mmCIF file of C-alpha atoms and ligand atoms in Angstrom:
data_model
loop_
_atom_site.group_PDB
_atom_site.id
_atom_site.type_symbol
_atom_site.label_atom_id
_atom_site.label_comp_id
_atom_site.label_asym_id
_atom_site.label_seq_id
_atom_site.Cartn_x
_atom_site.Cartn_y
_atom_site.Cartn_z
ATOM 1 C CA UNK A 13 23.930 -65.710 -101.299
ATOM 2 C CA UNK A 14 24.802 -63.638 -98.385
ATOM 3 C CA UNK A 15 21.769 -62.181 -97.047
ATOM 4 C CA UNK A 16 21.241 -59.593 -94.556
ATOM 5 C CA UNK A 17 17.945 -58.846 -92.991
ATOM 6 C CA UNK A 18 17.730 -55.882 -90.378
ATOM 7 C CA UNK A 19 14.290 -56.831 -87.953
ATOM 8 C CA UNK A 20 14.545 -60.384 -89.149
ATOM 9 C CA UNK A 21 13.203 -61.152 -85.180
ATOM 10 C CA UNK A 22 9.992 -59.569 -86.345
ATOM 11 C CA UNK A 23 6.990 -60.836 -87.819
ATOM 12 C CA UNK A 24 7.625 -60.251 -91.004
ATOM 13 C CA UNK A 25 11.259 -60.936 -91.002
ATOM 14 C CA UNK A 26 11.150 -63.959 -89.416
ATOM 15 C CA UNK A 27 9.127 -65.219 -91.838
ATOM 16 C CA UNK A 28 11.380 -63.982 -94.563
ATOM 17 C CA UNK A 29 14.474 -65.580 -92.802
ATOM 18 C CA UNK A 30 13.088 -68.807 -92.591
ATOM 19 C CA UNK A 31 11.841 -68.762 -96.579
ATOM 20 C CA UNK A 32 16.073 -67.616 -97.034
ATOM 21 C CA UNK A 33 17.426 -70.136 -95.472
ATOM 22 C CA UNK A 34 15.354 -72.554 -97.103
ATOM 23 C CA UNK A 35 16.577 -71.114 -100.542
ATOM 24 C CA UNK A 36 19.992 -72.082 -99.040
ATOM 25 C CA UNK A 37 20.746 -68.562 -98.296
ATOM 26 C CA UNK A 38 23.571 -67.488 -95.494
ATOM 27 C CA UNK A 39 21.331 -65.199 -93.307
ATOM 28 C CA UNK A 40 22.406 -62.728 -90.631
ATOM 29 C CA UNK A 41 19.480 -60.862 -88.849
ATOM 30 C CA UNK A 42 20.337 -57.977 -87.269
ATOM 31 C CA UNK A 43 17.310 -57.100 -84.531
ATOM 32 C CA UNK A 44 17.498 -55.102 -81.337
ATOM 33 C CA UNK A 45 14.404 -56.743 -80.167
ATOM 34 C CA UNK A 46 12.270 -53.683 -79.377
ATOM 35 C CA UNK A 47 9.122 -55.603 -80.896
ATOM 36 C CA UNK A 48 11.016 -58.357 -82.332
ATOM 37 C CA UNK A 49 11.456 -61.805 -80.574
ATOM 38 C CA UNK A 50 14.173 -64.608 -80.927
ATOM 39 C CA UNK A 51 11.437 -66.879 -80.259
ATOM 40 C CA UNK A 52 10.316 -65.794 -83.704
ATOM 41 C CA UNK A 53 12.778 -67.947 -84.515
ATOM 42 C CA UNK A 54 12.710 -70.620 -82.563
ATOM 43 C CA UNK A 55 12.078 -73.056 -85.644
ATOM 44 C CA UNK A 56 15.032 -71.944 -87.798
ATOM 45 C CA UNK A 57 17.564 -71.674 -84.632
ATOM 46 C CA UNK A 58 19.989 -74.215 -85.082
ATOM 47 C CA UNK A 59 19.915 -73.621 -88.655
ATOM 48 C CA UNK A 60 24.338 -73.510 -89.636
ATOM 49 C CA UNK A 61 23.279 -70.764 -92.072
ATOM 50 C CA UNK A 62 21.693 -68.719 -89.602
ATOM 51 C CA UNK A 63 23.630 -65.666 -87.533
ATOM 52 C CA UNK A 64 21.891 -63.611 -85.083
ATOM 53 C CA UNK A 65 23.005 -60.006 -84.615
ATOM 54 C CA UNK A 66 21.619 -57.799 -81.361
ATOM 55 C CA UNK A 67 22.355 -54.601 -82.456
ATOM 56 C CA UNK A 68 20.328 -51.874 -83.646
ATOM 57 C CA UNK A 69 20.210 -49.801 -87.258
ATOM 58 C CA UNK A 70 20.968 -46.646 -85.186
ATOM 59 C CA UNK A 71 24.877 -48.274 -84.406
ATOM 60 C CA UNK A 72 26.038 -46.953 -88.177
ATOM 61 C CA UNK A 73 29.596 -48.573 -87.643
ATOM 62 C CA UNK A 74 27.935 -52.151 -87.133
ATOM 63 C CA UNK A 75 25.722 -51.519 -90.121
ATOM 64 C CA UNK A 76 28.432 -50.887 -91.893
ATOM 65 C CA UNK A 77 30.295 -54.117 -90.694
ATOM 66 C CA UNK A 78 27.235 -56.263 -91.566
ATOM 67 C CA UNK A 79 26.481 -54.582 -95.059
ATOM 68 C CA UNK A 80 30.218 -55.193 -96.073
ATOM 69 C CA UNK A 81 29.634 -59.004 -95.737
ATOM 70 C CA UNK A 82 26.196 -59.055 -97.353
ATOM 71 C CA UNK A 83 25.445 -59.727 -101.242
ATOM 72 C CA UNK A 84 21.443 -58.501 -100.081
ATOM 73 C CA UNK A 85 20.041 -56.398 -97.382
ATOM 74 C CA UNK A 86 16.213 -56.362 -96.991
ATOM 75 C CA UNK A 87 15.848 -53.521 -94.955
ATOM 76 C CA UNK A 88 12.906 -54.565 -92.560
ATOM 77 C CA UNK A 89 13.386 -52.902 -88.911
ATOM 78 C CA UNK A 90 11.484 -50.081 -88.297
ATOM 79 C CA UNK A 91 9.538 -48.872 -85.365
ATOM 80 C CA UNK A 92 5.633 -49.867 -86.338
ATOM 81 C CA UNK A 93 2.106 -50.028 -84.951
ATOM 82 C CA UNK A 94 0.013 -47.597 -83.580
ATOM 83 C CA UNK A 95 0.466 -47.634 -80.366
ATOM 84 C CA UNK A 96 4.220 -47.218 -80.656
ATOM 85 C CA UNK A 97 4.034 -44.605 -83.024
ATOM 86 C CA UNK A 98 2.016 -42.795 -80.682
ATOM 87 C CA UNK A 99 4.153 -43.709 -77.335
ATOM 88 C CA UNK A 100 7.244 -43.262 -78.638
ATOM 89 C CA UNK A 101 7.228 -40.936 -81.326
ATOM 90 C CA UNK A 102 10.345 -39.304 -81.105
ATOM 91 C CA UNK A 103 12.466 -42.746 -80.543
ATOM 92 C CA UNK A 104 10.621 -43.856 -83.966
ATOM 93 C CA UNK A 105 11.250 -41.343 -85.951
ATOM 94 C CA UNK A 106 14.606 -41.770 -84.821
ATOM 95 C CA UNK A 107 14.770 -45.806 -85.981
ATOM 96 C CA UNK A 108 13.043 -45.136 -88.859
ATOM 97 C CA UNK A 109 15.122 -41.993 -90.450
ATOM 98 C CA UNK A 110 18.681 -42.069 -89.012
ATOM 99 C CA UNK A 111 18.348 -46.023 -88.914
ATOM 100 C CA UNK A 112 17.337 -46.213 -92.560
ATOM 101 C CA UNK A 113 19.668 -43.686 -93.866
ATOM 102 C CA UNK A 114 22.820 -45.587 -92.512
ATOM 103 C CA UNK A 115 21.766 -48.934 -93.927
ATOM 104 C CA UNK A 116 20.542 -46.960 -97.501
ATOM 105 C CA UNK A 117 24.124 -45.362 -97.173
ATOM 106 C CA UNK A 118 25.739 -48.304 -96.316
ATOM 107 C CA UNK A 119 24.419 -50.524 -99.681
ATOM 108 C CA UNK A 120 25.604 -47.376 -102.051
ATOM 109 C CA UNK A 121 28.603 -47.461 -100.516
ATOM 110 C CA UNK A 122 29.176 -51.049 -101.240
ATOM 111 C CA UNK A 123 27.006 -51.577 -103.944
ATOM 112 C CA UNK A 124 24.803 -54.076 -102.395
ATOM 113 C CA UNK A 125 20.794 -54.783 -103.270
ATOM 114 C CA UNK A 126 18.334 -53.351 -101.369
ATOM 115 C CA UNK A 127 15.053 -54.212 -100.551
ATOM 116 C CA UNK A 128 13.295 -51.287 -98.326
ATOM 117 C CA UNK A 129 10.453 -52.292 -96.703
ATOM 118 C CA UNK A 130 7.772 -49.087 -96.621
ATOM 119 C CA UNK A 131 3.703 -49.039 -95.890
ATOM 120 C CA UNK A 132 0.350 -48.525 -97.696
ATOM 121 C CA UNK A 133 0.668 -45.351 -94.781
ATOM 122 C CA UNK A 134 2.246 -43.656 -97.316
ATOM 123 C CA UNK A 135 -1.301 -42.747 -98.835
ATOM 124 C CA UNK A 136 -2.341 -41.238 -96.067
ATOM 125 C CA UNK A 137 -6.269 -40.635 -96.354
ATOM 126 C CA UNK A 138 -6.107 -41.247 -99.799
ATOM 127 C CA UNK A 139 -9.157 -43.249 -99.956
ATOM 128 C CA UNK A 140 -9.200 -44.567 -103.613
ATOM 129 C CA UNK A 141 -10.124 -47.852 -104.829
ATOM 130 C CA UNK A 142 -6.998 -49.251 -105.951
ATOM 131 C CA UNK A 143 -4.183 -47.155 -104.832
ATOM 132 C CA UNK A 144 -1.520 -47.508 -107.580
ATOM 133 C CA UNK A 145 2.345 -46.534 -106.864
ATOM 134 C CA UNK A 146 2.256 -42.993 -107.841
ATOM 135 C CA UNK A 147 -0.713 -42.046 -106.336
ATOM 136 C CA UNK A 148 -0.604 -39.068 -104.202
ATOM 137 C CA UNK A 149 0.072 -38.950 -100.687
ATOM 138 C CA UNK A 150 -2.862 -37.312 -98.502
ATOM 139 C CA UNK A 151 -1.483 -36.586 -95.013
ATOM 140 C CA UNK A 152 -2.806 -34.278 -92.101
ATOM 141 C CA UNK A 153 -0.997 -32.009 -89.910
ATOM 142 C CA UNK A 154 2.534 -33.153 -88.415
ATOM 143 C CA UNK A 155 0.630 -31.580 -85.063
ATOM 144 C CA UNK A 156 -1.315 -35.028 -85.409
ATOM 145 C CA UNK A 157 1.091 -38.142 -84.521
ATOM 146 C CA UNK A 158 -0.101 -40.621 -86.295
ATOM 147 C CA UNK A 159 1.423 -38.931 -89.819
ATOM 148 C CA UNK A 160 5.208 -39.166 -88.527
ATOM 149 C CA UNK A 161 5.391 -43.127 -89.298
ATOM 150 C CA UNK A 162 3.989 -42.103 -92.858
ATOM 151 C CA UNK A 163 6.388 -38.985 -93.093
ATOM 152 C CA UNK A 164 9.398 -40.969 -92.470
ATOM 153 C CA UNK A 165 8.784 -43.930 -94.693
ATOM 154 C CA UNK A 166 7.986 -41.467 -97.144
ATOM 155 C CA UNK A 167 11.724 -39.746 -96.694
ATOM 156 C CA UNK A 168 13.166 -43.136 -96.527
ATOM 157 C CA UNK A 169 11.313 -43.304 -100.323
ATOM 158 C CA UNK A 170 12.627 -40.271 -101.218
ATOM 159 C CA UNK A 171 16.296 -41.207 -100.072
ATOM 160 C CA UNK A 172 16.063 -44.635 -101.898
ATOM 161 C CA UNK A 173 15.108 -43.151 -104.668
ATOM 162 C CA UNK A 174 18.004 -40.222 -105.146
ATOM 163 C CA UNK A 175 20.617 -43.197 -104.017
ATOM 164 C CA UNK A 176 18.609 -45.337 -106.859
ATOM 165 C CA UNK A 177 19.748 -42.289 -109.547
ATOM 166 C CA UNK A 178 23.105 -42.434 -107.716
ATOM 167 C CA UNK A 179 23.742 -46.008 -108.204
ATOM 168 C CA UNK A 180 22.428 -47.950 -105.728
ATOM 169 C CA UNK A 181 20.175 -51.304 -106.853
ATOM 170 C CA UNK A 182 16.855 -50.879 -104.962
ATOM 171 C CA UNK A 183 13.331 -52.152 -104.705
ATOM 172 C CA UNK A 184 10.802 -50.366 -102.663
ATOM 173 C CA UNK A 185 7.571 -52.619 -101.344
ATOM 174 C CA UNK A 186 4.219 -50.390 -100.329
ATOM 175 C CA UNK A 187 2.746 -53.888 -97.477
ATOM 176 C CA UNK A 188 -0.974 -53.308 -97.077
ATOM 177 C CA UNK A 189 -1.836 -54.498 -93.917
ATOM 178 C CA UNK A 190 0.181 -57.670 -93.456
ATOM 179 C CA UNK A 191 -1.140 -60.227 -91.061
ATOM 180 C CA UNK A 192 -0.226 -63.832 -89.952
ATOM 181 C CA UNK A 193 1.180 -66.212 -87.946
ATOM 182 C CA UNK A 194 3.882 -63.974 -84.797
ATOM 183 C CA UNK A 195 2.327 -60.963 -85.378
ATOM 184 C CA UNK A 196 1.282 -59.090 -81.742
ATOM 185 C CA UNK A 197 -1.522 -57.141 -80.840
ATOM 186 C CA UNK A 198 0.403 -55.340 -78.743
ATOM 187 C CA UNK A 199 1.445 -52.268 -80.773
ATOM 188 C CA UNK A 200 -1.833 -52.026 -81.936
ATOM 189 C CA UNK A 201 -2.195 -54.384 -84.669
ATOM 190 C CA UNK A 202 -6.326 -55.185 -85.335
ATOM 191 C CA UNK A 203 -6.464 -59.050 -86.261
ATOM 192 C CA UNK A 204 -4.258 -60.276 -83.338
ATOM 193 C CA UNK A 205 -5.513 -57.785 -81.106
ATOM 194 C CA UNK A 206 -9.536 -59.169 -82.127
ATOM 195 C CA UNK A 207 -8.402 -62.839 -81.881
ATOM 196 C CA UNK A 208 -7.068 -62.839 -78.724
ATOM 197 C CA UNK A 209 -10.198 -61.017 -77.083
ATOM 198 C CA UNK A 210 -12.435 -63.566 -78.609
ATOM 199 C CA UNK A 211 -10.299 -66.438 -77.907
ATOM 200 C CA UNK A 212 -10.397 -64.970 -74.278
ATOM 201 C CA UNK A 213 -14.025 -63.889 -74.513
ATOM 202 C CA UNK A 214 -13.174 -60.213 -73.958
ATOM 203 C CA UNK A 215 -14.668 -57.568 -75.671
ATOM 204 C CA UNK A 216 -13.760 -56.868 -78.883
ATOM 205 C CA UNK A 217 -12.288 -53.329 -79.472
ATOM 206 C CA UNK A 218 -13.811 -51.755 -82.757
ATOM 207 C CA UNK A 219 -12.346 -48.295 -82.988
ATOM 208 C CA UNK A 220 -14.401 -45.440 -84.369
ATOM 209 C CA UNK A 221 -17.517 -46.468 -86.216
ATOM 210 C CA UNK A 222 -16.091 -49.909 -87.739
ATOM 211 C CA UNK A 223 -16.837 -48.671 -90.892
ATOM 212 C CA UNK A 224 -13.449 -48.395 -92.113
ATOM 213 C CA UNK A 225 -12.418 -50.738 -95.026
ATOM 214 C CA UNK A 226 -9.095 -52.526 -95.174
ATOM 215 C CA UNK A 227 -7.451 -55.355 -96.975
ATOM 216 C CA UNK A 228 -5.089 -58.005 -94.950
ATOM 217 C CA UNK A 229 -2.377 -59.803 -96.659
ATOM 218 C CA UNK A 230 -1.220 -63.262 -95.493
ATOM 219 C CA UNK A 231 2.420 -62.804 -94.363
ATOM 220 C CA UNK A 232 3.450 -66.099 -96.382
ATOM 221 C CA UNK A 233 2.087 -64.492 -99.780
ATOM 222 C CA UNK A 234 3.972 -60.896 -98.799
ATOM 223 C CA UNK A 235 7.239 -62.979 -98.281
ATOM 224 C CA UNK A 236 7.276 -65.070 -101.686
ATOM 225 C CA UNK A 237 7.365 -61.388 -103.401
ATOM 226 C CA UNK A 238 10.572 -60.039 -101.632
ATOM 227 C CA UNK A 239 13.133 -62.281 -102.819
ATOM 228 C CA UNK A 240 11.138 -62.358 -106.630
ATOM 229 C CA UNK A 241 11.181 -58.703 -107.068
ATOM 230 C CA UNK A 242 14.585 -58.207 -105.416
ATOM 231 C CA UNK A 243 15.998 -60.870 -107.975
ATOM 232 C CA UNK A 244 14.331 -59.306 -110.947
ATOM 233 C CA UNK A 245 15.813 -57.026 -112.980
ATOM 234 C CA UNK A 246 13.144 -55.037 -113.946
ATOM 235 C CA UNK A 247 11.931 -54.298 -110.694
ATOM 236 C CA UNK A 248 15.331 -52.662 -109.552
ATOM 237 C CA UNK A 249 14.463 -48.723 -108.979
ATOM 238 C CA UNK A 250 10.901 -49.541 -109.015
ATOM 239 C CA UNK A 251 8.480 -49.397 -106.371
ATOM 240 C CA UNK A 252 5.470 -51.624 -105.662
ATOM 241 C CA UNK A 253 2.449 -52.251 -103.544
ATOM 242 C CA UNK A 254 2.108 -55.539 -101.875
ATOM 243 C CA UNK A 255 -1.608 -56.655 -100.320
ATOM 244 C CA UNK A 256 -4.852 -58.046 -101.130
ATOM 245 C CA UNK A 257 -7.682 -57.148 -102.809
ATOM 246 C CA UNK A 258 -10.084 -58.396 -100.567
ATOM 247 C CA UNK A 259 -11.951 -55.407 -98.331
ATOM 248 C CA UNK A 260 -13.424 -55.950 -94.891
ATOM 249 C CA UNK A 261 -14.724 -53.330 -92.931
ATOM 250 C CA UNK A 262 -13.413 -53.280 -88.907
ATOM 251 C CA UNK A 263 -16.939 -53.976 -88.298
ATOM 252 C CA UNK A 264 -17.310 -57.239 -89.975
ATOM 253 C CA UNK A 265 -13.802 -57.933 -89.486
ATOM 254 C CA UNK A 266 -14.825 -58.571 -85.604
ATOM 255 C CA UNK A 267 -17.989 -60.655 -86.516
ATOM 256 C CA UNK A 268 -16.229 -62.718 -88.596
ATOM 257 C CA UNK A 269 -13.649 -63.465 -85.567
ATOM 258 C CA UNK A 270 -16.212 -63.883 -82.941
ATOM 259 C CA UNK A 271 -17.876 -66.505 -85.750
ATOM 260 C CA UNK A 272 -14.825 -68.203 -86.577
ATOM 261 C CA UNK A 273 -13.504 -68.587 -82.565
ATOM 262 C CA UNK A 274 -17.547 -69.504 -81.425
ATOM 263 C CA UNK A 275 -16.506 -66.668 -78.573
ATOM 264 C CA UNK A 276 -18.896 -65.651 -76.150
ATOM 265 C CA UNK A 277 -17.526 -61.812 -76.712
ATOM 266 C CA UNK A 278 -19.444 -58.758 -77.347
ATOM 267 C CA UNK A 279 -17.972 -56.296 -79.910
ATOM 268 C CA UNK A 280 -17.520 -52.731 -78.118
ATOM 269 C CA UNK A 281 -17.741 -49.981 -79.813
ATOM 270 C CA UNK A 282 -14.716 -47.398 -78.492
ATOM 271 C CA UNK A 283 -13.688 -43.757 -79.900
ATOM 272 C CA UNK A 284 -10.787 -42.655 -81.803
ATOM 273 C CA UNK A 285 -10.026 -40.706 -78.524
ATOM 274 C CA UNK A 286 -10.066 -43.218 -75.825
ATOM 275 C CA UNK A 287 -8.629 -45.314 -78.321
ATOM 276 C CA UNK A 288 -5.583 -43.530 -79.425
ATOM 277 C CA UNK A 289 -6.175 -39.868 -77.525
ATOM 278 C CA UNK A 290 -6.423 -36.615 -78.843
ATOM 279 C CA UNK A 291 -5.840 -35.842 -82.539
ATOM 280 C CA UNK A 292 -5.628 -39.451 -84.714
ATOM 281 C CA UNK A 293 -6.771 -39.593 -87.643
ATOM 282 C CA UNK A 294 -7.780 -42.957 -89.141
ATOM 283 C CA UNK A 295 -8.212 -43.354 -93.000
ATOM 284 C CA UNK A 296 -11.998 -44.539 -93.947
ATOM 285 C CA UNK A 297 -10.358 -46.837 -96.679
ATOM 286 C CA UNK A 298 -7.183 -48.370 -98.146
ATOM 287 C CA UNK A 299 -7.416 -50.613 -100.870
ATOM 288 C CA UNK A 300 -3.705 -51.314 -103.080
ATOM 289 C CA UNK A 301 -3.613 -51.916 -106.759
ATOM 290 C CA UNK A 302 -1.147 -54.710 -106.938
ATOM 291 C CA UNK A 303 -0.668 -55.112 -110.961
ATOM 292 C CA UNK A 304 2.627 -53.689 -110.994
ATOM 293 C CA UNK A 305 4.002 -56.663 -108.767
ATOM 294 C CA UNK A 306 1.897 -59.164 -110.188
ATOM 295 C CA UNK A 307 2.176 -58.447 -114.232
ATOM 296 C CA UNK A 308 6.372 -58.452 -113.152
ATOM 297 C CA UNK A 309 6.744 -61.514 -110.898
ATOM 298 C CA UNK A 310 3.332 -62.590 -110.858
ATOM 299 C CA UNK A 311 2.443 -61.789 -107.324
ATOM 300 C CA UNK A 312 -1.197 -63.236 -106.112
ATOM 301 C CA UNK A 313 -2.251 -63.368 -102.709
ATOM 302 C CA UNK A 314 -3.110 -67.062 -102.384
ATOM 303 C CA UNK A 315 -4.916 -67.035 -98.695
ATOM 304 C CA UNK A 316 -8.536 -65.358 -98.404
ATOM 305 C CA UNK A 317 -8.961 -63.299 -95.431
ATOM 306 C CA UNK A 318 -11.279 -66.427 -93.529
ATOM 307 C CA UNK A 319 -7.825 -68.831 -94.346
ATOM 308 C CA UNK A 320 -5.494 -65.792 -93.275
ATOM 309 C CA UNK A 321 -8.254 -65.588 -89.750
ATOM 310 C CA UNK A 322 -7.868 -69.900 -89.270
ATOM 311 C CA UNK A 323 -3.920 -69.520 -89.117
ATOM 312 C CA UNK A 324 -4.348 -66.590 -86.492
ATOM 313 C CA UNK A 325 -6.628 -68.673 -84.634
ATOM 314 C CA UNK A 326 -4.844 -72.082 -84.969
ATOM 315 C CA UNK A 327 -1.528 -69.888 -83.956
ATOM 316 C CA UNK A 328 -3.508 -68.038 -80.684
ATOM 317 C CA UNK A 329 -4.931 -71.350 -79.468
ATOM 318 C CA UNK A 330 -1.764 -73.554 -79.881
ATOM 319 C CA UNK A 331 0.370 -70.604 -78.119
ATOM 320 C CA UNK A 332 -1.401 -68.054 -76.241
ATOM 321 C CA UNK A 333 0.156 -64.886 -75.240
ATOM 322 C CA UNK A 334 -0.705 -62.566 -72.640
ATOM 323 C CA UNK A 335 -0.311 -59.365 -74.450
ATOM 324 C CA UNK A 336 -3.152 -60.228 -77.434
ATOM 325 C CA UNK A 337 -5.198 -60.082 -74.825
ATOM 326 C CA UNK A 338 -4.788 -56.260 -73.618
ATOM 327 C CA UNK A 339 -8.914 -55.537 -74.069
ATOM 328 C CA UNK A 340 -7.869 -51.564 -73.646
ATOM 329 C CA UNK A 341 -4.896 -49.549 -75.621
HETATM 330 N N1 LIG S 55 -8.521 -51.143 -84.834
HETATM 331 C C1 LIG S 55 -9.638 -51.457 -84.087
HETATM 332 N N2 LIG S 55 -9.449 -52.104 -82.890
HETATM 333 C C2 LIG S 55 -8.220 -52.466 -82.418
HETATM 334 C C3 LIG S 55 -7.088 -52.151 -83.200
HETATM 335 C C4 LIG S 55 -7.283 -51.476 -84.410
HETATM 336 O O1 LIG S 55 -10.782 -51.157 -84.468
HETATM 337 O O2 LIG S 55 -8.134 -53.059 -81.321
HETATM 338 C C5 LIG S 55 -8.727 -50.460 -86.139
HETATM 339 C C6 LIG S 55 -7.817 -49.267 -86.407
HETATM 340 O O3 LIG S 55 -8.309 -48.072 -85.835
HETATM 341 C C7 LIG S 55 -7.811 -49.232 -87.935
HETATM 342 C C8 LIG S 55 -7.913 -50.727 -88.320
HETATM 343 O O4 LIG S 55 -8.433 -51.399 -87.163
HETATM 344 O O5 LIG S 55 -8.944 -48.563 -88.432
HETATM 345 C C9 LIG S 55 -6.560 -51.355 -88.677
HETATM 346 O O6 LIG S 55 -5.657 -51.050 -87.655
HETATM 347 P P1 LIG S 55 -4.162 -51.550 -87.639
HETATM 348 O O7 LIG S 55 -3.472 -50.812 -86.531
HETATM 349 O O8 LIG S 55 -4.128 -53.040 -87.616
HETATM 350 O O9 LIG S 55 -3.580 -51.105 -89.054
HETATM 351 P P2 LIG S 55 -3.662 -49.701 -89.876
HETATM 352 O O10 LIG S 55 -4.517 -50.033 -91.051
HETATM 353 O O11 LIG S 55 -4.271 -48.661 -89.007
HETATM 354 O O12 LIG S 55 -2.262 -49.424 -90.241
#
């Protein structure tokens, strides 16, 4: 199998490149290392099934190029986390419409599978228990940046699913929250962001009240699921959430960290406004209903959230980087 995997220098995709090539999968990763890393790959390098690809989903003539020689694209790079969404909002929607449509185009056009990565985001402030796939959306005013990320996935959606009508041999995957091993703090993301304070003995950051409820998904169990459904034949046209079931609130989240680590660190309290500036929005909860994925390829996280918070640790201590440590956005 010739597999293509656009941001497979990312967290995620890394992971998912290293779980191809052990299938004995040809893998190109295409990555213009905005937040991706070689060094994500620094285990699978010298791998003769592995090509690496600096380019970026925005160059629609290489995307083209790499598609031709592909039986599979998962379609992973996107612009993500908070704090890029918010810095670079314009560049983002860019990456994550224009960049999107070429590679959608580009798999109709040569009939090749497509797995499109898109977000539990797309639920917006829908705050039911068990958000199931065709739920609706709840979103706030484009005037408020933080929606843009969940208004382009949810074109990218839309666009997968007219091409699916068209033709073209799709899955779409909803991640909750995905967490692991390589992930950064740096954009924004919560669990690296806490470990690496308390690892540092820095405050840690609790936005808002720390009331809000989430569920984080070990990275390994999220990356078992992509090449199932993708290989399924049911699940083509379909889409389907992808997280745990498991709900923390921010607040505990950060005790549980400063437990785990033994840190010396207080947990701060800071506002939505110094946190992110004028206008977020944050959803109070976001909990997925997974049985789609599960009753078709049997899809069960298999880490709790204390086994997901060991690996983040064990990964922080053994290599520590600078960035987790940013105490203030
Ligand atoms: N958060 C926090 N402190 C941080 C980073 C994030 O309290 O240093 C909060 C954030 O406001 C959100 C939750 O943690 O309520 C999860 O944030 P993340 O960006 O990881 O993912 P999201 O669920 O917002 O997509």
């Amino acid at each position: 199998m010739r597999t293509l995997i656009t941001g497979g220098a990312g967290f995620i995709g890394s992971h998912l490149t290293e779980a191809l090539l052990d299938a004995g999968d040809q893998v190109t990763v295409l990555d213009d290392l905005s937040t991706g890393r070689w060094e994500n790959l620094a285990g699978v390098v010298d791998r003769p099934g592995l090509r690496l690809v600096r380019g970026s989903v925005l160059d629609a003539e290489l995307v083209d190029r790499l598609v031709l020689g592909a039986d599979t694209v998962y379609h992973l790079a996107a612009a993500v986390g908070a704090f890029t969404i918010r810095d670079r909002t314009l560049d983002s929607l860019r990456t994550n419409l224009h960049g999107t449509e070429h590679v959608v185009t580009a798999a109709h056009r040569y009939d090749v599978r497509l797995l499109l990565a898109s977000t539990s985001e797309i639920y917006g402030k829908n705050d039911k228990v068990g958000l199931r796939e065709d739920d609706d959306r709840i979103i706030g005013s484009p005037t408020k940046s933080r929606w843009s990320y969940s208004e382009a996935k949810a074109i990218d959606e839309t666009l997968v699913t007219a091409y699916a009508r068209a033709g073209l041999r799709a899955v779409t995957v909803r991640l909750f929250n995905t967490v692991g091993p390589r992930q950064t703090g740096r954009y924004g993301m919560v669990v690296p962001r806490f470990v690496g304070q308390a690892l540092a003995d820095d405050p840690l950051t609790v936005y808002g009240t720390g009331d809000q409820i989430r569920c984080f998904c070990h990275v390994a169990d999220v990356v078992t699921a992509l090449p199932a459904l993708l290989a399924e034949r049911d699940a083509i046209g379909g889409v389907f959430n992808l997280g745990s079931a498991e709900q923390v609130t921010i607040g505990d989240l950060a005790r549980r960290v400063v437990a785990l680590t033994g840190s010396h660190s207080t947990i701060d309290h800071i506002s939505y406004q110094v946190a992110y500036g004028d206008g977020y929005e944050d959803m109070m909860r976001r909990v997925p209903d997974c049985r789609r994925a599960r009753e078709l390829v049997g899809f069960a996280p298999t880490h709790d959230l204390d086994a997901i918070l060991r690996d983040v640790v064990a990964e922080q201590r053994a290599t520590p980087r600078a960035e987790q440590v940013l105490a203030t956005p």
